[in-house]
mmCIF file of C-alpha atoms in Angstrom:
data_model
loop_
_atom_site.group_PDB
_atom_site.id
_atom_site.type_symbol
_atom_site.label_atom_id
_atom_site.label_comp_id
_atom_site.label_asym_id
_atom_site.label_seq_id
_atom_site.Cartn_x
_atom_site.Cartn_y
_atom_site.Cartn_z
ATOM 1 C CA MET I 731 171.290 28.833 25.298
ATOM 2 C CA ALA I 732 171.991 26.056 27.788
ATOM 3 C CA ASP I 733 175.384 26.059 29.492
ATOM 4 C CA VAL I 734 175.882 22.477 28.309
ATOM 5 C CA TRP I 735 177.333 23.976 25.080
ATOM 6 C CA ARG I 736 180.048 25.867 26.936
ATOM 7 C CA LYS I 737 182.925 24.383 24.872
ATOM 8 C CA PRO I 738 181.675 22.589 21.737
ATOM 9 C CA HIS I 739 183.937 20.364 19.632
ATOM 10 C CA HIS I 740 183.651 19.163 16.037
ATOM 11 C CA ILE I 741 184.671 15.509 15.736
ATOM 12 C CA VAL I 742 185.222 13.226 12.736
ATOM 13 C CA ILE I 743 185.827 9.525 13.383
ATOM 14 C CA ALA I 744 185.971 6.332 11.353
ATOM 15 C CA VAL I 745 184.293 3.355 13.021
ATOM 16 C CA GLU I 746 184.105 -0.302 12.121
ATOM 17 C CA ASN I 747 180.373 -0.843 12.491
ATOM 18 C CA ARG I 748 179.156 -4.374 11.800
ATOM 19 C CA GLU I 749 175.905 -3.858 13.725
ATOM 20 C CA CYS I 750 174.319 -1.172 11.531
ATOM 21 C CA ARG I 751 170.576 -1.870 11.545
ATOM 22 C CA ILE I 752 170.147 -0.320 8.133
ATOM 23 C CA LEU I 753 172.671 -2.682 6.562
ATOM 24 C CA LYS I 754 170.986 -5.624 8.279
ATOM 25 C CA LYS I 755 167.508 -4.478 7.222
ATOM 26 C CA PHE I 756 168.451 -4.249 3.571
ATOM 27 C CA ALA I 757 170.361 -7.542 3.776
ATOM 28 C CA SER I 758 167.084 -9.189 4.791
ATOM 29 C CA LEU I 759 165.627 -7.879 1.511
ATOM 30 C CA GLY I 760 168.422 -9.504 -0.459
ATOM 31 C CA ILE I 761 170.477 -6.327 -0.839
ATOM 32 C CA ILE I 762 173.966 -7.145 0.367
ATOM 33 C CA HIS I 763 176.136 -4.472 -1.229
ATOM 34 C CA LEU I 764 174.800 -1.198 0.109
ATOM 35 C CA LYS I 765 176.304 2.268 0.142
ATOM 36 C CA VAL I 766 175.377 4.621 2.988
ATOM 37 C CA THR I 767 176.220 8.100 1.722
ATOM 38 C CA ASP I 768 174.890 10.192 4.597
ATOM 39 C CA ILE I 769 173.644 9.830 8.173
ATOM 40 C CA ARG I 770 171.855 12.590 10.084
ATOM 41 C CA SER I 771 170.062 12.867 13.392
ATOM 42 C CA SER I 772 166.390 13.815 13.406
ATOM 43 C CA SER I 773 164.477 16.105 15.752
ATOM 44 C CA ASN I 774 162.266 13.169 16.851
ATOM 45 C CA GLY I 775 165.258 11.188 18.113
ATOM 46 C CA SER I 776 165.539 8.783 15.181
ATOM 47 C CA VAL I 777 168.361 8.604 12.648
ATOM 48 C CA LYS I 778 168.030 9.209 8.908
ATOM 49 C CA HIS I 779 170.235 7.304 6.463
ATOM 50 C CA LEU I 780 170.718 8.263 2.815
ATOM 51 C CA ILE I 781 171.116 5.056 0.818
ATOM 52 C CA GLU I 782 172.440 4.831 -2.730
ATOM 53 C CA LEU I 783 170.919 1.989 -4.772
ATOM 54 C CA ASP I 784 170.999 0.783 -8.346
ATOM 55 C CA GLN I 785 167.821 0.086 -10.318
ATOM 56 C CA GLU I 786 167.803 -3.650 -9.525
ATOM 57 C CA GLN I 787 168.088 -2.942 -5.789
ATOM 58 C CA VAL I 788 165.222 -0.457 -5.955
ATOM 59 C CA LYS I 789 162.941 -3.220 -7.273
ATOM 60 C CA LYS I 790 163.638 -5.319 -4.160
ATOM 61 C CA ILE I 791 162.521 -2.642 -1.693
ATOM 62 C CA SER I 792 159.242 -3.366 0.033
ATOM 63 C CA LYS I 793 156.516 -0.803 -0.532
ATOM 64 C CA ASP I 794 155.743 -0.678 3.187
ATOM 65 C CA LEU I 795 159.126 0.831 4.032
ATOM 66 C CA GLU I 796 158.981 4.504 4.976
ATOM 67 C CA ILE I 797 161.361 5.982 2.437
ATOM 68 C CA VAL I 798 161.561 9.386 0.837
ATOM 69 C CA VAL I 799 163.272 10.285 -2.408
ATOM 70 C CA PRO I 800 165.250 13.475 -1.720
ATOM 71 C CA ARG I 801 164.651 16.401 -4.033
ATOM 72 C CA GLY I 802 167.347 17.963 -6.136
ATOM 73 C CA LYS I 803 169.583 14.901 -6.305
ATOM 74 C CA THR I 804 171.474 14.524 -9.563
ATOM 75 C CA GLU I 805 173.440 11.316 -8.886
ATOM 76 C CA SER I 806 173.421 8.668 -11.590
ATOM 77 C CA LYS I 807 172.097 6.173 -9.045
ATOM 78 C CA PRO I 808 168.853 6.729 -7.115
ATOM 79 C CA SER I 809 169.236 7.730 -3.463
ATOM 80 C CA ILE I 810 166.600 7.313 -0.771
ATOM 81 C CA TRP I 811 166.243 8.363 2.857
ATOM 82 C CA PHE I 812 165.542 5.557 5.305
ATOM 83 C CA GLU I 813 164.699 6.390 8.913
ATOM 84 C CA SER I 814 165.324 4.062 11.848
ATOM 85 C CA GLU I 815 165.931 4.151 15.591
ATOM 86 C CA GLY I 816 169.666 3.991 14.938
ATOM 87 C CA CYS I 817 172.426 1.538 15.769
ATOM 88 C CA GLU I 818 174.721 1.358 18.776
ATOM 89 C CA VAL I 819 177.205 3.823 17.275
ATOM 90 C CA CYS I 820 174.626 6.457 16.300
ATOM 91 C CA ASN I 821 172.773 6.165 19.590
ATOM 92 C CA CYS I 822 176.018 6.391 21.568
ATOM 93 C CA ILE I 823 176.840 9.694 19.856
ATOM 94 C CA LEU I 824 173.329 11.123 20.197
ATOM 95 C CA SER I 825 172.982 10.158 23.866
ATOM 96 C CA ARG I 826 175.723 12.617 24.886
ATOM 97 C CA ASP I 827 173.763 15.715 23.778
ATOM 98 C CA ALA I 828 175.705 15.605 20.511
ATOM 99 C CA PHE I 829 174.232 15.757 17.045
ATOM 100 C CA LEU I 830 175.266 14.045 13.867
ATOM 101 C CA ILE I 831 176.287 16.191 10.928
ATOM 102 C CA SER I 832 176.815 13.360 8.489
ATOM 103 C CA GLY I 833 178.039 9.843 8.043
ATOM 104 C CA LYS I 834 179.496 8.223 4.941
ATOM 105 C CA SER I 835 180.681 4.736 4.080
ATOM 106 C CA MET I 836 184.412 4.519 3.409
ATOM 107 C CA GLU I 837 184.824 0.797 2.810
ATOM 108 C CA GLU I 838 183.180 -2.429 3.962
ATOM 109 C CA HIS I 839 181.828 -1.993 7.506
ATOM 110 C CA ILE I 840 183.782 1.274 7.951
ATOM 111 C CA ILE I 841 181.657 4.413 8.338
ATOM 112 C CA LYS I 842 182.951 7.957 8.807
ATOM 113 C CA TYR I 843 180.881 9.961 11.295
ATOM 114 C CA SER I 844 181.027 13.747 11.629
ATOM 115 C CA PHE I 845 179.344 15.191 14.725
ATOM 116 C CA ILE I 846 179.393 18.028 17.245
ATOM 117 C CA VAL I 847 179.637 17.518 21.007
ATOM 118 C CA PRO I 848 178.910 20.174 23.641
ATOM 119 C CA THR I 849 182.120 19.585 25.634
ATOM 120 C CA PHE I 850 185.433 17.737 25.518
ATOM 121 C CA GLU I 851 184.132 15.521 28.330
ATOM 122 C CA ALA I 852 181.219 14.442 26.109
ATOM 123 C CA TYR I 853 183.686 13.544 23.348
ATOM 124 C CA LYS I 854 185.784 11.432 25.736
ATOM 125 C CA SER I 855 182.659 9.725 27.014
ATOM 126 C CA ILE I 856 181.617 8.757 23.466
ATOM 127 C CA MET I 857 185.065 7.421 22.637
ATOM 128 C CA SER I 858 185.206 5.421 25.855
ATOM 129 C CA ALA I 859 181.741 3.930 25.325
ATOM 130 C CA LEU I 860 182.478 2.932 21.715
ATOM 131 C CA GLU I 861 185.773 1.306 22.633
ATOM 132 C CA LYS I 862 184.212 -0.559 25.571
ATOM 133 C CA ALA I 863 181.551 -1.844 23.163
ATOM 134 C CA GLY I 864 184.316 -3.332 21.029
ATOM 135 C CA HIS I 865 184.300 -0.857 18.145
ATOM 136 C CA LYS I 866 187.532 0.055 16.405
ATOM 137 C CA VAL I 867 187.628 3.861 16.307
ATOM 138 C CA ASN I 868 190.026 6.113 14.419
ATOM 139 C CA VAL I 869 189.890 9.855 15.130
ATOM 140 C CA LEU I 870 190.284 11.708 11.825
ATOM 141 C CA LYS I 871 189.664 15.261 13.044
ATOM 142 C CA ARG I 872 189.016 17.141 16.283
ATOM 143 C CA GLY I 873 188.492 20.882 16.478
ATOM 144 C CA SER I 874 186.914 23.132 19.085
ATOM 145 C CA PHE I 875 185.129 26.454 19.158
ATOM 146 C CA GLU I 876 187.495 29.325 19.926
ATOM 147 C CA PRO I 877 185.903 32.744 20.548
ATOM 148 C CA LYS I 878 187.121 35.647 18.450
ATOM 149 C CA ILE I 879 187.476 39.237 19.542
ATOM 150 C CA GLY I 880 185.387 41.694 17.610
ATOM 151 C CA VAL I 881 182.069 41.857 15.818
ATOM 152 C CA LEU I 882 179.854 39.253 17.499
ATOM 153 C CA THR I 883 179.208 38.471 21.130
ATOM 154 C CA GLU I 884 180.624 35.148 22.323
ATOM 155 C CA LYS I 885 177.107 33.694 22.445
ATOM 156 C CA GLN I 886 176.421 34.774 18.870
ATOM 157 C CA GLU I 887 179.798 33.442 17.716
ATOM 158 C CA LYS I 888 179.146 30.068 19.325
ATOM 159 C CA ILE I 889 175.730 29.715 17.726
ATOM 160 C CA PHE I 890 177.026 30.784 14.315
ATOM 161 C CA TRP I 891 179.895 28.281 14.670
ATOM 162 C CA LEU I 892 177.494 25.475 15.565
ATOM 163 C CA ALA I 893 175.129 26.436 12.746
ATOM 164 C CA LEU I 894 177.973 26.523 10.229
ATOM 165 C CA LYS I 895 179.505 23.215 11.349
ATOM 166 C CA GLY I 896 176.078 21.598 11.524
ATOM 167 C CA GLY I 897 175.236 22.456 7.923
ATOM 168 C CA PHE I 898 172.585 25.109 8.645
ATOM 169 C CA PHE I 899 173.995 27.324 5.896
ATOM 170 C CA ASP I 900 174.496 24.485 3.392
ATOM 171 C CA TYR I 901 172.215 23.910 0.413
ATOM 172 C CA PRO I 902 170.251 21.869 0.995
ATOM 173 C CA ARG I 903 170.416 22.372 4.749
ATOM 174 C CA LYS I 904 171.724 19.500 6.845
ATOM 175 C CA ILE I 905 169.939 20.812 9.926
ATOM 176 C CA GLY I 906 166.935 23.107 10.151
ATOM 177 C CA THR I 907 165.975 25.839 12.594
ATOM 178 C CA GLN I 908 163.742 23.529 14.644
ATOM 179 C CA GLU I 909 166.362 20.772 14.956
ATOM 180 C CA LEU I 910 169.186 23.165 15.816
ATOM 181 C CA ALA I 911 167.052 24.969 18.381
ATOM 182 C CA VAL I 912 166.175 21.678 20.085
ATOM 183 C CA LYS I 913 169.852 20.739 20.325
ATOM 184 C CA LEU I 914 170.742 24.152 21.769
ATOM 185 C CA ARG I 915 167.757 24.008 24.153
ATOM 186 C CA ILE I 916 166.332 27.331 23.012
ATOM 187 C CA SER I 917 163.161 28.175 21.124
ATOM 188 C CA PRO I 918 163.213 28.430 17.311
ATOM 189 C CA SER I 919 162.160 32.061 17.579
ATOM 190 C CA THR I 920 165.083 32.818 19.916
ATOM 191 C CA LEU I 921 167.496 31.087 17.555
ATOM 192 C CA SER I 922 166.137 33.023 14.577
ATOM 193 C CA GLU I 923 166.501 36.306 16.464
ATOM 194 C CA ILE I 924 170.096 35.536 17.489
ATOM 195 C CA LEU I 925 170.999 34.671 13.911
ATOM 196 C CA ARG I 926 169.229 37.787 12.601
ATOM 197 C CA ARG I 927 170.992 40.112 15.033
ATOM 198 C CA GLY I 928 174.333 38.429 14.399
ATOM 199 C CA THR I 929 173.900 38.634 10.637
ATOM 200 C CA ARG I 930 173.079 42.336 10.930
ATOM 201 C CA ARG I 931 176.250 42.917 12.951
ATOM 202 C CA LEU I 932 178.369 41.055 10.407
ATOM 203 C CA LEU I 933 176.875 42.919 7.452
ATOM 204 C CA LYS I 934 177.188 46.261 9.168
ATOM 205 C CA HIS I 935 180.836 45.554 10.003
ATOM 206 C CA TYR I 936 181.522 44.425 6.431
ATOM 207 C CA PHE I 937 179.911 47.343 4.635
ATOM 208 C CA GLU I 938 181.282 49.957 7.039
ATOM 209 C CA LYS I 939 184.698 49.092 5.609
ATOM 210 C CA GLU I 940 183.655 50.375 2.201
ATOM 211 C CA PRO I 941 185.265 53.673 1.139
ATOM 212 C CA ALA I 942 183.037 56.730 1.232
#
């Protein structure tokens, strides 16, 4: 695991983003009122947006757009994934070795971004760049990885923390093995082995507490 992740932080910010390319793209199709319910980084460097639309808006979508209907969604309104190269805000976050966990619209032009950065310095760099670009940023949450004493090694703890915060253990997963491994700069097989060994340690510790 690269030393770049020596002190990761989990950040949640609200940003006034009037330059979102997704909003502009759909506006060109005549869809003005659009709800972005999720934003995630992709392993190929692009950004995936989950868009909630009503039936009339769906009819306006061009067939040549690369969209995917996510499985297992039970919302009353249809939701589709739309992939793009990202806007200034997304790219600013991703360019600091960070990765997006999610992004959700709060109100008009205000989007809440949740992401993980490898260091506090990376977080400060993102904030500085966004503010210099003229974005209004409100920090809603900032937490950092703190090693525990006990069952796992510090390396295992850090990877489990990143996996948990990144949505690796969610259903459906917000980040897969390949994507997480790329961010951590290790091979997928190495990541799988670290998680397997760590899980074994946790289970062994848990069940050893059972009375004889």
